[in-house]
Coordinates of N, CA, C and O in Angstrom, one line a residue:
Chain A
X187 N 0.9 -1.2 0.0 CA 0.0 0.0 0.0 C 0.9 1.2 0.0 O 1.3 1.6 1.1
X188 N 1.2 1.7 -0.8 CA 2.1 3.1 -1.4 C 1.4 4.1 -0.7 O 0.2 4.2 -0.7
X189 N 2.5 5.1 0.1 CA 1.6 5.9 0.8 C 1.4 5.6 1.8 O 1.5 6.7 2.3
X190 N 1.2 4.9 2.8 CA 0.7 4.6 3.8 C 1.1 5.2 4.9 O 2.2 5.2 5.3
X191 N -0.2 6.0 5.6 CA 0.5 6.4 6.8 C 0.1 5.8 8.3 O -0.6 4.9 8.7
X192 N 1.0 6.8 8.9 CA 1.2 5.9 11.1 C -0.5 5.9 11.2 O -1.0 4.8 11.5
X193 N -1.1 6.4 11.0 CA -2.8 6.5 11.4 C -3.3 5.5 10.4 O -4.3 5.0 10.9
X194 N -3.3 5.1 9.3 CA -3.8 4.3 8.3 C -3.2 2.8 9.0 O -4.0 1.9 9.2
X195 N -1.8 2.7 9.4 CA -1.4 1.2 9.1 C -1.7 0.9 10.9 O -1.5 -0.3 11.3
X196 N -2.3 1.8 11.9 CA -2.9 1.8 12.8 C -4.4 1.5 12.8 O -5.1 1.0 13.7
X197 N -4.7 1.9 12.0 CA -6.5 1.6 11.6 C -6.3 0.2 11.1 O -7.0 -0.6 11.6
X198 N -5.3 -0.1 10.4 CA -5.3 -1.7 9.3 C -5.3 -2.5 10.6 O -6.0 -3.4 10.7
X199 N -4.2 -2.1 11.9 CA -3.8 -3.0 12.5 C -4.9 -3.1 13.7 O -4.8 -4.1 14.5
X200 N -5.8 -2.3 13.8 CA -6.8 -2.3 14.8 C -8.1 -3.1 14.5 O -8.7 -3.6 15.5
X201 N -8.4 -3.2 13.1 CA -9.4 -3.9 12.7 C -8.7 -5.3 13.0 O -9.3 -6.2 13.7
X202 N -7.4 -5.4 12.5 CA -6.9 -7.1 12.5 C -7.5 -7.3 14.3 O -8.3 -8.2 14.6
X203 N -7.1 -6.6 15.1 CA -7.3 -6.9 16.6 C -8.3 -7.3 16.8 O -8.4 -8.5 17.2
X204 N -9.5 -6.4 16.6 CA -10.8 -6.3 16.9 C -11.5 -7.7 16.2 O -12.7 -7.9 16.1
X205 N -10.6 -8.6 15.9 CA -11.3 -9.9 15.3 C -10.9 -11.0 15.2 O -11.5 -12.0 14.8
X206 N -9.2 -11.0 15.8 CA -8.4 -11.5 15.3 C -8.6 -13.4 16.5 O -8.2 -14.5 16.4
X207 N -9.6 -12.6 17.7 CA -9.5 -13.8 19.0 C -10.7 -15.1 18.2 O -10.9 -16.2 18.6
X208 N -11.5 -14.4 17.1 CA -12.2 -15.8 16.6 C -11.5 -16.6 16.2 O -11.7 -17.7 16.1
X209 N -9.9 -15.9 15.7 CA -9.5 -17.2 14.8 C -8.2 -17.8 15.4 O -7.4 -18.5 14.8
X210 N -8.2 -17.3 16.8 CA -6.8 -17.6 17.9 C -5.5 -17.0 17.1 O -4.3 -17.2 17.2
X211 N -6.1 -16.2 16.5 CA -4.7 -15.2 16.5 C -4.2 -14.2 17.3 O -4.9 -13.4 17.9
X212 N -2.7 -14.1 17.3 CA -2.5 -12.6 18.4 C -2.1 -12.2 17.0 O -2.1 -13.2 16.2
X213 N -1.9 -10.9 16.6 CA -0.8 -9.6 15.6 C -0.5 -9.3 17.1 O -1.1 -9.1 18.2
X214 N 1.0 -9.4 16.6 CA 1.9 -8.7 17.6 C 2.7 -7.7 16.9 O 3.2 -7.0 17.8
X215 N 3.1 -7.4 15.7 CA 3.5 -6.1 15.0 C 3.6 -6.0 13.8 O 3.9 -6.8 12.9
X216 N 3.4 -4.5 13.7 CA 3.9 -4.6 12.1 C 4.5 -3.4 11.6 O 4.1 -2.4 12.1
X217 N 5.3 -3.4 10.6 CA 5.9 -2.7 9.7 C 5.9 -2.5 8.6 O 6.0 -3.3 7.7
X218 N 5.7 -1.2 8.4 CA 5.2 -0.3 6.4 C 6.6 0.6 6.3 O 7.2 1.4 7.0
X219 N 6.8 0.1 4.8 CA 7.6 1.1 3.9 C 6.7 1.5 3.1 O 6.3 0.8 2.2
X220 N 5.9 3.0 3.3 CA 5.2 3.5 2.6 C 5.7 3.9 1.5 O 4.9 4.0 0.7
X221 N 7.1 4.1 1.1 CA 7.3 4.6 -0.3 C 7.2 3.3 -1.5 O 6.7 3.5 -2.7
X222 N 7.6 2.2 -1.1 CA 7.6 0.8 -1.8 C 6.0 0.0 -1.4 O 5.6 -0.9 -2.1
X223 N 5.4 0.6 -0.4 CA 3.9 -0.2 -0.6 C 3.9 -1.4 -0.1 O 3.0 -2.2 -0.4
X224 N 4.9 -1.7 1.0 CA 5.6 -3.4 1.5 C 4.8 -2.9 3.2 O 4.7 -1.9 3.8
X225 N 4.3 -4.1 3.3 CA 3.7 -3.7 5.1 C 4.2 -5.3 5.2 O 4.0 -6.1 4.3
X226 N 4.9 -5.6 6.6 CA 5.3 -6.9 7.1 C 4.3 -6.7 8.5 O 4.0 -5.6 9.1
X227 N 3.8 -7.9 8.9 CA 2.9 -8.3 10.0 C 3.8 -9.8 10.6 O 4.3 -10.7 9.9
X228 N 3.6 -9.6 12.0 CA 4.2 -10.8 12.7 C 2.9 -10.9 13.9 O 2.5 -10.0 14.7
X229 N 2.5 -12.4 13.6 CA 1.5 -12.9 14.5 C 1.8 -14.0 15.3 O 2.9 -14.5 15.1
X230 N 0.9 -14.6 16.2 CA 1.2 -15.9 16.4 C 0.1 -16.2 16.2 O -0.9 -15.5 16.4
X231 N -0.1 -17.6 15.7 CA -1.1 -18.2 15.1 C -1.4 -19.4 14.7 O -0.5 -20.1 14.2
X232 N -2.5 -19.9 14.9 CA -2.5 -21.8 14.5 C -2.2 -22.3 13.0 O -1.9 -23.5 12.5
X233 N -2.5 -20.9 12.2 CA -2.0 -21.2 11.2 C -2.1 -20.5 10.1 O -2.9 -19.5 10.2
X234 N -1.5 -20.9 8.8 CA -1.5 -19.3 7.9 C -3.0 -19.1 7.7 O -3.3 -18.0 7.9
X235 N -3.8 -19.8 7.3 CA -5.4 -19.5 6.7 C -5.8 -19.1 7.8 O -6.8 -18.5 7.6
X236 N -5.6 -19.2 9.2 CA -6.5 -18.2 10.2 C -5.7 -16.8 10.0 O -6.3 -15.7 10.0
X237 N -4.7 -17.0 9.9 CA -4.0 -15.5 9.9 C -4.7 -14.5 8.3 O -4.9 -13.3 8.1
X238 N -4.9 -15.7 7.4 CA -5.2 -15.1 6.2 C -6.6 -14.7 5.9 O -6.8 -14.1 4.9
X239 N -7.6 -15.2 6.8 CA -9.0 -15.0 6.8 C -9.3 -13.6 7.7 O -10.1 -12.8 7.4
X240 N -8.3 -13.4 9.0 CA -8.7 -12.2 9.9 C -8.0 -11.4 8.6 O -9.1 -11.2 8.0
X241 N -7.1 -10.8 8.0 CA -6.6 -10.1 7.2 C -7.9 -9.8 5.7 O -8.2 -8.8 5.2
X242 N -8.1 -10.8 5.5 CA -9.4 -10.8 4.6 C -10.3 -9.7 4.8 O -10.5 -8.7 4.2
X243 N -11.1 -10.4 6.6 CA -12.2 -9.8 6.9 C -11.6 -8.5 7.4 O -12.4 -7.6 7.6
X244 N -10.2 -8.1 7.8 CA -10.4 -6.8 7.9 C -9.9 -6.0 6.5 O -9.3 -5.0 6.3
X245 N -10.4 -6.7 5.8 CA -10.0 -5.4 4.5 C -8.8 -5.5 3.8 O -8.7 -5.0 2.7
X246 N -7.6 -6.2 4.4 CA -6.2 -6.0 3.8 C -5.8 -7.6 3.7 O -5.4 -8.2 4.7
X247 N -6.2 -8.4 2.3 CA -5.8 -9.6 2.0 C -4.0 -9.3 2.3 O -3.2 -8.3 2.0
X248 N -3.9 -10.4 3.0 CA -2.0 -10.7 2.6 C -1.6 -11.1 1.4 O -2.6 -11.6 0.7
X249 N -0.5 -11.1 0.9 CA 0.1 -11.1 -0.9 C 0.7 -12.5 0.0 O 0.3 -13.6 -0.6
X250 N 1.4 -12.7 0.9 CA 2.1 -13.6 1.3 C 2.5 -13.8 2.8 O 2.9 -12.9 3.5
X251 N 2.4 -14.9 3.0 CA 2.0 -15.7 4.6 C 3.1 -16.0 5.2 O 3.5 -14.9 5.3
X252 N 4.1 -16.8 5.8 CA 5.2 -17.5 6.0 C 4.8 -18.3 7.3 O 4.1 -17.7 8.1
X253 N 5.1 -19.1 7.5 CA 5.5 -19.6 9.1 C 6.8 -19.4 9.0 O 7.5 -19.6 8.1
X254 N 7.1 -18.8 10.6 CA 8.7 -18.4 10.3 C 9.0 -19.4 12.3 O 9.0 -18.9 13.4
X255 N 9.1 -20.7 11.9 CA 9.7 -21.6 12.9 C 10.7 -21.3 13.6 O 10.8 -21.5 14.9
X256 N 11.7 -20.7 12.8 CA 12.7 -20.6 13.6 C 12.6 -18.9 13.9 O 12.0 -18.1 13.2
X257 N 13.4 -18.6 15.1 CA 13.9 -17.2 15.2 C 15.0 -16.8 16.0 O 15.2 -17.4 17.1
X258 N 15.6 -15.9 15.5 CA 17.1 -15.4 16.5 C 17.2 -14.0 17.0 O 18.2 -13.6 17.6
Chain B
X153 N 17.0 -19.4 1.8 CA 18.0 -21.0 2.1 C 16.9 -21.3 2.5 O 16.1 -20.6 3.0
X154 N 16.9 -22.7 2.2 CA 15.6 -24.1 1.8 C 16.2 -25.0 2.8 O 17.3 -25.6 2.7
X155 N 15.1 -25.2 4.0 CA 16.1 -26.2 4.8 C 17.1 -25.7 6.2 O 17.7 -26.3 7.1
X156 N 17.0 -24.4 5.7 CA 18.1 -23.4 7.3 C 17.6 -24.4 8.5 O 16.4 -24.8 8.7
X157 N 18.7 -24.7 9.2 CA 17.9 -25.1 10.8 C 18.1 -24.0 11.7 O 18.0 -22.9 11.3
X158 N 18.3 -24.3 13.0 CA 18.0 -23.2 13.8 C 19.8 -22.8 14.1 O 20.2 -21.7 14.4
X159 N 20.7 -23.9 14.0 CA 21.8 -23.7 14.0 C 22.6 -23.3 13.3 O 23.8 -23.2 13.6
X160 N 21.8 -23.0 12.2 CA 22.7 -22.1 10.8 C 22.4 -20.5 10.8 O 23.2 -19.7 10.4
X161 N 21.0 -20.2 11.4 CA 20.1 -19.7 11.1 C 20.9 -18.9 12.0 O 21.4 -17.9 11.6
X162 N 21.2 -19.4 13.7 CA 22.0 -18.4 14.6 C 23.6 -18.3 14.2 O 24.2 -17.3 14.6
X163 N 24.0 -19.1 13.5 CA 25.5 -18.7 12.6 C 25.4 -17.4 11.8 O 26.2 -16.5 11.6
X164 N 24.1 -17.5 11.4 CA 24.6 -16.4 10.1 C 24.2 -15.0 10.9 O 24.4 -13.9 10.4
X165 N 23.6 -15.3 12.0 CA 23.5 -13.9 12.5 C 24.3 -13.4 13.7 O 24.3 -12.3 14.3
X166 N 25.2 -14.6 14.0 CA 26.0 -14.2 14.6 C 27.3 -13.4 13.6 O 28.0 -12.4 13.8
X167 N 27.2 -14.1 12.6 CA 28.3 -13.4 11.8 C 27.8 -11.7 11.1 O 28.6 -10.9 10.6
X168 N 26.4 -11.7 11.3 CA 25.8 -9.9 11.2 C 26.6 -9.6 12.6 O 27.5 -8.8 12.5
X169 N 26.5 -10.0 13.5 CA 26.7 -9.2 14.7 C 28.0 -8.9 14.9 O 28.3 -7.8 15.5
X170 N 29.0 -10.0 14.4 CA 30.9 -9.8 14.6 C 30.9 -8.0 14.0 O 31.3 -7.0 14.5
X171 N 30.5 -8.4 13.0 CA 30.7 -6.6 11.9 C 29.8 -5.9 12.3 O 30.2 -4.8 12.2
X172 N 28.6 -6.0 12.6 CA 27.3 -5.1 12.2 C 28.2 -3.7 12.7 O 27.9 -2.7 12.1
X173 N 29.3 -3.4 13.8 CA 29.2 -1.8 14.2 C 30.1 -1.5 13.3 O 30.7 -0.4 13.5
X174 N 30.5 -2.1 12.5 CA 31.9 -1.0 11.7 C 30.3 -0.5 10.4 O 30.6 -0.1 9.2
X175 N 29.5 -0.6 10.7 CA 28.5 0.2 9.8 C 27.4 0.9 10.5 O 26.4 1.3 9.9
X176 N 27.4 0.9 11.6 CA 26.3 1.6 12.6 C 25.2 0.7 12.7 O 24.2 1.2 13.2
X177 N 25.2 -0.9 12.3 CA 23.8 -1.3 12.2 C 24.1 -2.1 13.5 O 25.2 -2.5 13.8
X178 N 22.8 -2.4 14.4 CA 22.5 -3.3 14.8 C 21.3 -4.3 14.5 O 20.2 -3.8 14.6
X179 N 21.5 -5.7 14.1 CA 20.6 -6.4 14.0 C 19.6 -6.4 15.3 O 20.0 -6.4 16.4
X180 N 18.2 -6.5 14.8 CA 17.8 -6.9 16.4 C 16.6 -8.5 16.2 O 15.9 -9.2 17.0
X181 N 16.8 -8.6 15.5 CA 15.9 -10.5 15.2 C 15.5 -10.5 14.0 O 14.9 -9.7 13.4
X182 N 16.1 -11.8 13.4 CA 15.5 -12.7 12.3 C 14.3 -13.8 12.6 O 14.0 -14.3 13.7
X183 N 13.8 -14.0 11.3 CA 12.8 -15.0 11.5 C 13.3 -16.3 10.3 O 13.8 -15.9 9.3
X184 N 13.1 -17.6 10.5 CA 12.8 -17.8 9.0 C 12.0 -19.1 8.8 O 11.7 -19.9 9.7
X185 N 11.9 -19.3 7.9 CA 10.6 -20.3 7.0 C 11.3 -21.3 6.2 O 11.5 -21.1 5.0
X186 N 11.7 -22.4 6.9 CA 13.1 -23.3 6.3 C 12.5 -24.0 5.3 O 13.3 -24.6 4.6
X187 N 11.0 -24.3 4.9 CA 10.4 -25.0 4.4 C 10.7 -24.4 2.6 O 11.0 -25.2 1.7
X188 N 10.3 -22.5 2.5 CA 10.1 -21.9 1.8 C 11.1 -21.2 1.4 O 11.0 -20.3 0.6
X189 N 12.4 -21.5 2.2 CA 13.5 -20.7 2.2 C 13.4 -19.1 2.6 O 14.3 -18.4 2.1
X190 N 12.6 -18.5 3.4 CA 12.5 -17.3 3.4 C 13.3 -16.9 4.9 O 13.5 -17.7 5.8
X191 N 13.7 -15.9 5.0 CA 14.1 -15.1 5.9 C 14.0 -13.5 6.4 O 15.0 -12.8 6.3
X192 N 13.4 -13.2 6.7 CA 13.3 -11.8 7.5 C 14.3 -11.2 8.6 O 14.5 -11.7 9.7
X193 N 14.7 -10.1 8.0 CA 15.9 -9.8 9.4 C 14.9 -8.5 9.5 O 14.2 -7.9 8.7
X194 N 15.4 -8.4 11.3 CA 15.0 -6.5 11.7 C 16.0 -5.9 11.9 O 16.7 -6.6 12.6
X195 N 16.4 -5.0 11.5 CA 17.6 -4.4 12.0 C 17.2 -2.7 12.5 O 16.1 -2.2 12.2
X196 N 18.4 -1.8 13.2 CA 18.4 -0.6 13.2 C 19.8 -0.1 12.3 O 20.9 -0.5 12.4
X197 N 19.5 0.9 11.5 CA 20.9 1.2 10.5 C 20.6 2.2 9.8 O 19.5 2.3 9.3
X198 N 21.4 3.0 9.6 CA 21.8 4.1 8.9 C 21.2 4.2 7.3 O 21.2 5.3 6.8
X199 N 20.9 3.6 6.9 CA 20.8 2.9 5.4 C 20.5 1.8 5.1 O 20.7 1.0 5.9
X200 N 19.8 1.4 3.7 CA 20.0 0.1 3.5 C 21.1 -0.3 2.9 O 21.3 -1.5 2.6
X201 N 21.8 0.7 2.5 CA 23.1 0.3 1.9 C 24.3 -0.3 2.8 O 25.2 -1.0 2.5
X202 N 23.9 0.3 4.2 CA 24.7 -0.4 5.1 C 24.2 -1.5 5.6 O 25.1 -2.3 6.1
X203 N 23.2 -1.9 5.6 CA 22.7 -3.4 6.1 C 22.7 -4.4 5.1 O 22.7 -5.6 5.3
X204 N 23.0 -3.6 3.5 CA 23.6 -4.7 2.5 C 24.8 -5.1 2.9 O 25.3 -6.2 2.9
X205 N 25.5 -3.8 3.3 CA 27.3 -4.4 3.3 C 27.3 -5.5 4.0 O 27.4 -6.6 3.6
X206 N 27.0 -5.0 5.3 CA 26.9 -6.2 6.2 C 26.5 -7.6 6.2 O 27.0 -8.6 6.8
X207 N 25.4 -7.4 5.2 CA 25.0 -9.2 4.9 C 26.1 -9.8 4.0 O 26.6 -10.9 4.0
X208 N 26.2 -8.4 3.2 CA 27.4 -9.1 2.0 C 28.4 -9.6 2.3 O 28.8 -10.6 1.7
X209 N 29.1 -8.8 3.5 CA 30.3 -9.6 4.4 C 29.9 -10.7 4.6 O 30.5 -11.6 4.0
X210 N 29.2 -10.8 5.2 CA 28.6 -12.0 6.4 C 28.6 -13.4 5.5 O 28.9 -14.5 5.9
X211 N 28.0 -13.0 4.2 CA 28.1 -14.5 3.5 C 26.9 -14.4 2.8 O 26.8 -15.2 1.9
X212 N 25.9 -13.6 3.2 CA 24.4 -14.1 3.1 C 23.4 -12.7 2.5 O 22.6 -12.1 3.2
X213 N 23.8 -12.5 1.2 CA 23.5 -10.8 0.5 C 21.8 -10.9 1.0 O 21.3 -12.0 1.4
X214 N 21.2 -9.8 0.9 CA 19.5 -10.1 1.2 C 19.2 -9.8 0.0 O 19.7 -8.8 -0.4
X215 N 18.4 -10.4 -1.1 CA 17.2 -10.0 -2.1 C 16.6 -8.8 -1.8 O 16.3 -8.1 -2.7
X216 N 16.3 -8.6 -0.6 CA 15.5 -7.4 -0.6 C 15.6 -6.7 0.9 O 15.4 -7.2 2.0
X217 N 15.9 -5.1 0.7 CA 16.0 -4.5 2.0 C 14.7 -3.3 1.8 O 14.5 -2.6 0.8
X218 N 13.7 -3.3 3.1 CA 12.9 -2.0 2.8 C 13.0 -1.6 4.6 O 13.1 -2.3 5.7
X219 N 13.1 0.1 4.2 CA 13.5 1.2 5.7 C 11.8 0.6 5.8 O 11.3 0.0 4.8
X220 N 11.2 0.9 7.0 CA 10.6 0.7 7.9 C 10.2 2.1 8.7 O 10.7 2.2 9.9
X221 N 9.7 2.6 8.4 CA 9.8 3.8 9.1 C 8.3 3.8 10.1 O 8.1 4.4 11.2
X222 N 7.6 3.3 9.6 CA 5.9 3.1 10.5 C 6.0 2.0 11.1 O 6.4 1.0 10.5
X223 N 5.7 1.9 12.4 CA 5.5 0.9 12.9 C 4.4 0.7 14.2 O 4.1 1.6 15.0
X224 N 3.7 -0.5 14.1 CA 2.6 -0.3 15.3 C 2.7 -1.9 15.9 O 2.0 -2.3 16.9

């Protein structure tokens, strides 16, 4: 999303909240490069299609999901 | 990388960390998806030109760096 600002990618991430406990998701953060249109989200979650349905229903399908197993 | 385990995964970021200050960057967590080969790093840094050098040293160039400037 090109453009995007602190109050927009705050609205995106408040809808994910406001819905996110039907599908046992937390969002725990996220980050936009508004000039390139790139927003990254990190959740925890049972799995990518619950992550990808709350994203749905709030308005901002994901382009791309990951499970990221490992971390350092 | 297709397959990273968790003990490569903390090699390669240990080897961001040997260098990261001769460029101002500090790493602060990777994620990655060994299935799909993906990797996400966060860092703090001056540029992304300096968070390239650094991978580039390191062994491990990134396909893709975006500044981050929004976050919630």
């Amino acid at each position: 999303m090109n453009g995007i600002s602190a109050e927009q990618l705050n609205q995106a991430h408040q809808a994910d909240l406001a819905i996110q406990s039907e599908e046992g998701v937390v969002f725990e953060h996220a980050w936009a490069d508004p000039d390139e249109g790139v927003i990254y989200c990190l959740s925890d979650a049972p799995s990518a299609e619950a992550v990808m349905r709350i994203h749905q229903r709030a308005g901002h399908p994901a382009d791309e999901i990951h499970a990221v197993p490992l971390e350092v």
